[in-house]
Tab-separated table of C-alpha atoms in Angstrom:
chain	number	residue	atom	x	y	z
A	8	UNK	CA	17.772	150.715	-38.760
A	9	UNK	CA	14.116	150.623	-38.051
A	10	UNK	CA	13.974	154.461	-38.114
A	11	UNK	CA	15.758	154.574	-41.391
A	12	UNK	CA	13.198	152.268	-42.991
A	13	UNK	CA	10.394	154.451	-41.753
A	14	UNK	CA	12.081	157.561	-43.187
A	15	UNK	CA	12.566	155.821	-46.546
A	16	UNK	CA	9.013	154.582	-46.656
A	17	UNK	CA	7.881	158.135	-45.791
A	18	UNK	CA	9.830	159.634	-48.658
A	19	UNK	CA	8.475	156.980	-50.995
A	20	UNK	CA	4.921	157.691	-49.936
A	21	UNK	CA	5.441	161.449	-50.365
A	22	UNK	CA	6.927	160.807	-53.780
A	23	UNK	CA	3.996	158.649	-54.892
A	24	UNK	CA	1.474	161.309	-53.656
A	25	UNK	CA	3.403	164.046	-55.564
A	26	UNK	CA	3.418	161.981	-58.738
A	27	UNK	CA	-0.239	161.248	-58.483
A	28	UNK	CA	-0.989	164.901	-57.833
A	29	UNK	CA	1.158	166.071	-60.839
A	30	UNK	CA	-0.602	163.708	-63.249
A	31	UNK	CA	-4.029	164.993	-62.062
A	32	UNK	CA	-3.709	168.703	-62.641
A	33	UNK	CA	-7.229	169.528	-63.968
A	34	UNK	CA	-9.288	171.994	-62.007
A	35	UNK	CA	-12.079	170.747	-59.672
A	36	UNK	CA	-14.846	172.132	-57.505
A	37	UNK	CA	-14.529	171.543	-53.823
A	38	UNK	CA	-17.601	171.944	-51.554
A	39	UNK	CA	-16.727	172.589	-47.926
A	40	UNK	CA	-19.598	173.283	-45.619
A	41	UNK	CA	-21.411	176.181	-47.366
A	42	UNK	CA	-18.512	177.344	-49.466
A	43	UNK	CA	-17.560	176.168	-52.980
A	44	UNK	CA	-13.998	176.669	-54.212
A	45	UNK	CA	-12.455	175.777	-57.545
A	46	UNK	CA	-8.839	174.653	-57.302
A	47	UNK	CA	-6.403	172.488	-59.233
A	48	UNK	CA	-6.706	168.847	-58.266
A	49	UNK	CA	-2.920	168.939	-57.327
A	50	UNK	CA	-3.602	171.437	-54.572
A	51	UNK	CA	-6.606	169.482	-53.333
A	52	UNK	CA	-4.685	166.201	-53.161
A	53	UNK	CA	-1.608	167.719	-51.416
A	54	UNK	CA	-3.935	169.573	-48.878
A	55	UNK	CA	-5.861	166.510	-48.222
A	56	UNK	CA	-2.683	164.543	-47.573
A	57	UNK	CA	-1.426	167.245	-45.241
A	58	UNK	CA	-4.634	167.441	-43.260
A	59	UNK	CA	-4.720	163.717	-42.892
A	60	UNK	CA	-1.123	163.654	-41.616
A	61	UNK	CA	-1.863	166.488	-39.237
A	62	UNK	CA	-4.927	164.601	-37.820
A	63	UNK	CA	-2.852	161.386	-37.531
A	64	UNK	CA	-0.022	163.117	-35.541
A	65	UNK	CA	-2.492	164.833	-33.250
A	66	UNK	CA	-4.197	161.514	-32.434
A	67	UNK	CA	-0.866	159.621	-31.924
A	68	UNK	CA	0.597	162.412	-29.818
A	69	UNK	CA	-2.312	162.083	-27.330
A	70	UNK	CA	-1.811	158.291	-27.140
A	71	UNK	CA	1.978	158.713	-26.665
A	72	UNK	CA	1.456	161.131	-23.770
A	73	UNK	CA	-0.923	158.658	-22.102
A	74	UNK	CA	1.485	155.854	-22.493
A	75	UNK	CA	4.449	157.938	-21.154
A	76	UNK	CA	2.368	158.922	-18.119
A	77	UNK	CA	1.454	155.225	-17.447
A	78	UNK	CA	5.072	154.176	-17.864
A	79	UNK	CA	6.227	156.800	-15.381
A	80	UNK	CA	3.593	155.703	-12.832
A	81	UNK	CA	4.454	152.003	-13.358
A	82	UNK	CA	8.171	152.728	-12.922
A	83	UNK	CA	7.522	154.599	-9.695
A	84	UNK	CA	5.526	151.654	-8.359
A	85	UNK	CA	8.178	149.307	-9.427
A	86	UNK	CA	10.780	151.287	-7.520
A	87	UNK	CA	8.575	151.389	-4.422
A	88	UNK	CA	8.070	147.583	-4.558
A	89	UNK	CA	11.885	147.003	-5.032
A	90	UNK	CA	12.616	149.254	-2.080
A	91	UNK	CA	10.135	147.291	0.031
A	92	UNK	CA	11.653	143.929	-1.024
A	93	UNK	CA	15.196	145.148	-0.268
A	94	UNK	CA	14.053	146.462	3.180
A	95	UNK	CA	12.441	143.045	3.945
A	96	UNK	CA	15.623	141.179	2.749
A	97	UNK	CA	17.740	143.431	5.034
A	98	UNK	CA	15.465	142.974	7.927
A	99	UNK	CA	15.260	139.236	7.520
A	100	UNK	CA	19.023	138.924	7.264
A	101	UNK	CA	19.409	140.943	10.498
A	102	UNK	CA	16.751	138.808	12.304
A	103	UNK	CA	14.180	141.557	12.535
A	104	UNK	CA	10.562	140.754	11.866
A	105	UNK	CA	8.902	143.018	9.155
A	106	UNK	CA	5.397	143.125	7.812
A	107	UNK	CA	5.254	143.578	3.966
A	108	UNK	CA	2.124	145.149	2.612
A	109	UNK	CA	0.957	143.622	-0.649
A	110	UNK	CA	-0.595	146.081	-3.032
A	111	UNK	CA	-1.991	145.027	-6.404
A	112	UNK	CA	-2.362	147.193	-9.398
A	113	UNK	CA	-6.170	146.928	-9.354
A	114	UNK	CA	-6.248	148.272	-5.913
A	115	UNK	CA	-4.155	151.167	-6.882
A	116	UNK	CA	-6.400	151.894	-9.801
A	117	UNK	CA	-9.500	151.729	-7.563
A	118	UNK	CA	-7.913	154.267	-5.125
A	119	UNK	CA	-7.069	156.686	-8.007
A	120	UNK	CA	-10.591	156.342	-9.485
A	121	UNK	CA	-12.070	157.219	-6.106
A	122	UNK	CA	-9.747	160.282	-5.811
A	123	UNK	CA	-10.760	161.594	-9.206
């Protein structure tokens, strides 16, 4: 349901931008760096909205990749810790003595920072 509301909100936003652009159809001068172009305001508004959406998607994609990489690393650490705990439980139930190494997340980050 959450994705449907985002889709509906996106369509409403696009509709509002298109209406705004249609009602502002006079010609305007656009100065970009050293060039000056005269274009209808509708084209300028739609192009600006498109460029803004493109920049936003590029920025959010980088953040998503970072988060996915961090989640993958944390899942791997969790699996390792769970295996260590299950080995310790098995060893303690069979009467063996086992030493469990405690590793904190900060120590792991320090090791990775030294390696980079």
